[in-house]
Amino acid sequence: MKKRIFALVVSGLLFMVGCSDSTNTKDINNSTAGTIQENTNKEVAKFPGIGDIVTINDLDIVINEVKEIEGGDLVSLADGEKLVAVNMSITNNGPENHVFSSLLGVNAINEEGYECALEIFSQNNVKPLDGDIPSGITKRGEEVFKTTSDISVITITTELGGEAVTFKLK
């Protein structure tokens, strides 16, 4: 049995090597390394910011406010860590209810480039945005993140694997 597995692995590797295309290589000596050419035809991507309304999948999404908050009894912060609340509103303009999940649909990156941990036990007066959003209704809530620096960008996905929007906060 081991000989058969070994034979399959070796033949698979030979097949992959045999199918590779030699035109994928690039001659470094003839390249224009060190020179940067600007393409004036490309548009620079502009990210929406605080207060900008973005519509995706029949949902209007807006970041209302970003603020540092105090931790609750259930949260322990290490030296240099803080809690940052991102206040958002989502309006459902579609014909059906929409279920929003911050665990699956909200990602924050801080100024240092690290992903921030979503904090679900922050404090009693934070009202999360999770749950059902009926058709024609605007729901407002806060998502809280544990971070070591200010939050730079927030990416919101309205459904698993669906379209996403990135808000630039700094």
Tab-separated table of C-alpha atoms in Angstrom, residues 57-159:
chain	number	residue	atom	x	y	z
A	57	ASN	CA	-27.167	44.282	-1.786
A	58	ASP	CA	-30.138	46.602	-1.037
A	59	LEU	CA	-28.485	47.778	2.204
A	60	ASP	CA	-27.389	51.352	2.946
A	61	ILE	CA	-24.372	51.178	5.282
A	62	VAL	CA	-22.879	54.181	7.075
A	63	ILE	CA	-20.218	54.556	9.761
A	64	ASN	CA	-21.609	57.200	12.139
A	65	GLU	CA	-18.852	57.533	14.716
A	66	VAL	CA	-15.657	55.914	16.021
A	67	LYS	CA	-14.784	56.400	19.698
A	68	GLU	CA	-12.658	54.915	22.451
A	69	ILE	CA	-14.705	53.408	25.295
A	70	GLU	CA	-14.124	52.039	28.779
A	71	GLY	CA	-13.949	48.285	29.315
A	72	GLY	CA	-16.570	46.423	31.297
A	73	ASP	CA	-16.220	43.861	34.070
A	74	LEU	CA	-15.864	40.988	31.615
A	75	VAL	CA	-12.981	42.493	29.608
A	76	SER	CA	-9.349	42.513	30.624
A	77	LEU	CA	-7.040	44.752	28.623
A	78	ALA	CA	-3.286	44.202	28.417
A	79	ASP	CA	-0.832	47.089	28.600
A	80	GLY	CA	-1.318	49.315	25.557
A	81	GLU	CA	-4.672	47.837	24.573
A	82	LYS	CA	-7.894	49.807	24.301
A	83	LEU	CA	-11.486	49.296	23.216
A	84	VAL	CA	-12.754	51.181	20.167
A	85	ALA	CA	-16.464	51.301	19.328
A	86	VAL	CA	-17.548	51.737	15.716
A	87	ASN	CA	-21.118	53.070	15.548
A	88	MET	CA	-22.870	52.008	12.326
A	89	SER	CA	-26.295	52.194	10.722
A	90	ILE	CA	-27.716	49.754	8.199
A	91	THR	CA	-30.932	50.474	6.298
A	92	ASN	CA	-32.610	47.525	4.611
A	93	ASN	CA	-34.080	48.728	1.305
A	94	GLY	CA	-34.785	45.196	0.067
A	95	PRO	CA	-38.085	43.341	0.013
A	96	GLU	CA	-37.019	40.745	2.613
A	97	ASN	CA	-35.531	40.782	6.107
A	98	HIS	CA	-31.734	40.729	6.324
A	99	VAL	CA	-29.820	38.977	9.104
A	100	PHE	CA	-26.564	40.769	9.941
A	101	SER	CA	-23.725	39.031	11.780
A	102	SER	CA	-20.744	41.052	12.960
A	103	LEU	CA	-18.740	37.873	13.609
A	104	LEU	CA	-19.008	36.915	9.936
A	105	GLY	CA	-19.270	40.324	8.326
A	106	VAL	CA	-17.104	42.929	10.099
A	107	ASN	CA	-13.320	43.094	9.977
A	108	ALA	CA	-11.188	45.910	11.406
A	109	ILE	CA	-7.496	46.657	10.813
A	110	ASN	CA	-5.576	49.075	13.016
A	111	GLU	CA	-2.957	51.647	12.018
A	112	GLU	CA	-0.194	49.104	12.604
A	113	GLY	CA	-1.756	46.778	10.020
A	114	TYR	CA	-2.994	44.169	12.492
A	115	GLU	CA	-6.498	42.739	12.494
A	116	CYS	CA	-8.450	43.810	15.580
A	117	ALA	CA	-10.324	41.335	17.737
A	118	LEU	CA	-14.089	41.818	17.857
A	119	GLU	CA	-15.008	42.168	21.532
A	120	ILE	CA	-18.456	40.803	22.306
A	121	PHE	CA	-18.301	41.300	26.101
A	122	SER	CA	-17.299	44.977	26.128
A	123	GLN	CA	-19.828	46.630	28.429
A	124	ASN	CA	-23.518	46.711	29.196
A	125	ASN	CA	-24.500	49.892	27.356
A	126	VAL	CA	-23.083	48.882	23.935
A	127	LYS	CA	-25.861	47.826	21.591
A	128	PRO	CA	-24.556	45.472	18.900
A	129	LEU	CA	-25.839	45.641	15.351
A	130	ASP	CA	-26.303	41.869	15.079
A	131	GLY	CA	-29.627	40.316	14.263
A	132	ASP	CA	-32.598	40.741	11.996
A	133	ILE	CA	-33.097	43.968	10.032
A	134	PRO	CA	-36.665	44.075	8.634
A	135	SER	CA	-37.403	45.519	5.200
A	136	GLY	CA	-37.627	49.325	5.224
A	137	ILE	CA	-36.022	49.646	8.692
A	138	THR	CA	-32.776	51.340	9.767
A	139	LYS	CA	-30.907	49.609	12.581
A	140	ARG	CA	-28.114	51.339	14.465
A	141	GLY	CA	-25.562	49.719	16.736
A	142	GLU	CA	-21.937	49.508	17.785
A	143	GLU	CA	-19.262	46.930	17.150
A	144	VAL	CA	-16.389	47.016	19.658
A	145	PHE	CA	-12.815	46.036	18.852
A	146	LYS	CA	-9.801	45.405	21.086
A	147	THR	CA	-6.754	47.109	19.567
A	148	THR	CA	-3.350	48.591	20.383
A	149	SER	CA	-3.750	51.623	18.103
A	150	ASP	CA	-6.494	53.541	16.306
A	151	ILE	CA	-8.562	51.637	13.757
A	152	SER	CA	-7.555	52.460	10.218
A	153	VAL	CA	-10.097	50.575	8.068
A	154	ILE	CA	-13.329	48.628	8.545
A	155	THR	CA	-14.486	46.077	5.976
A	156	ILE	CA	-18.149	45.055	6.062
A	157	THR	CA	-19.521	42.062	4.178
A	158	THR	CA	-23.304	41.847	3.984
A	159	GLU	CA	-23.422	38.084	3.505
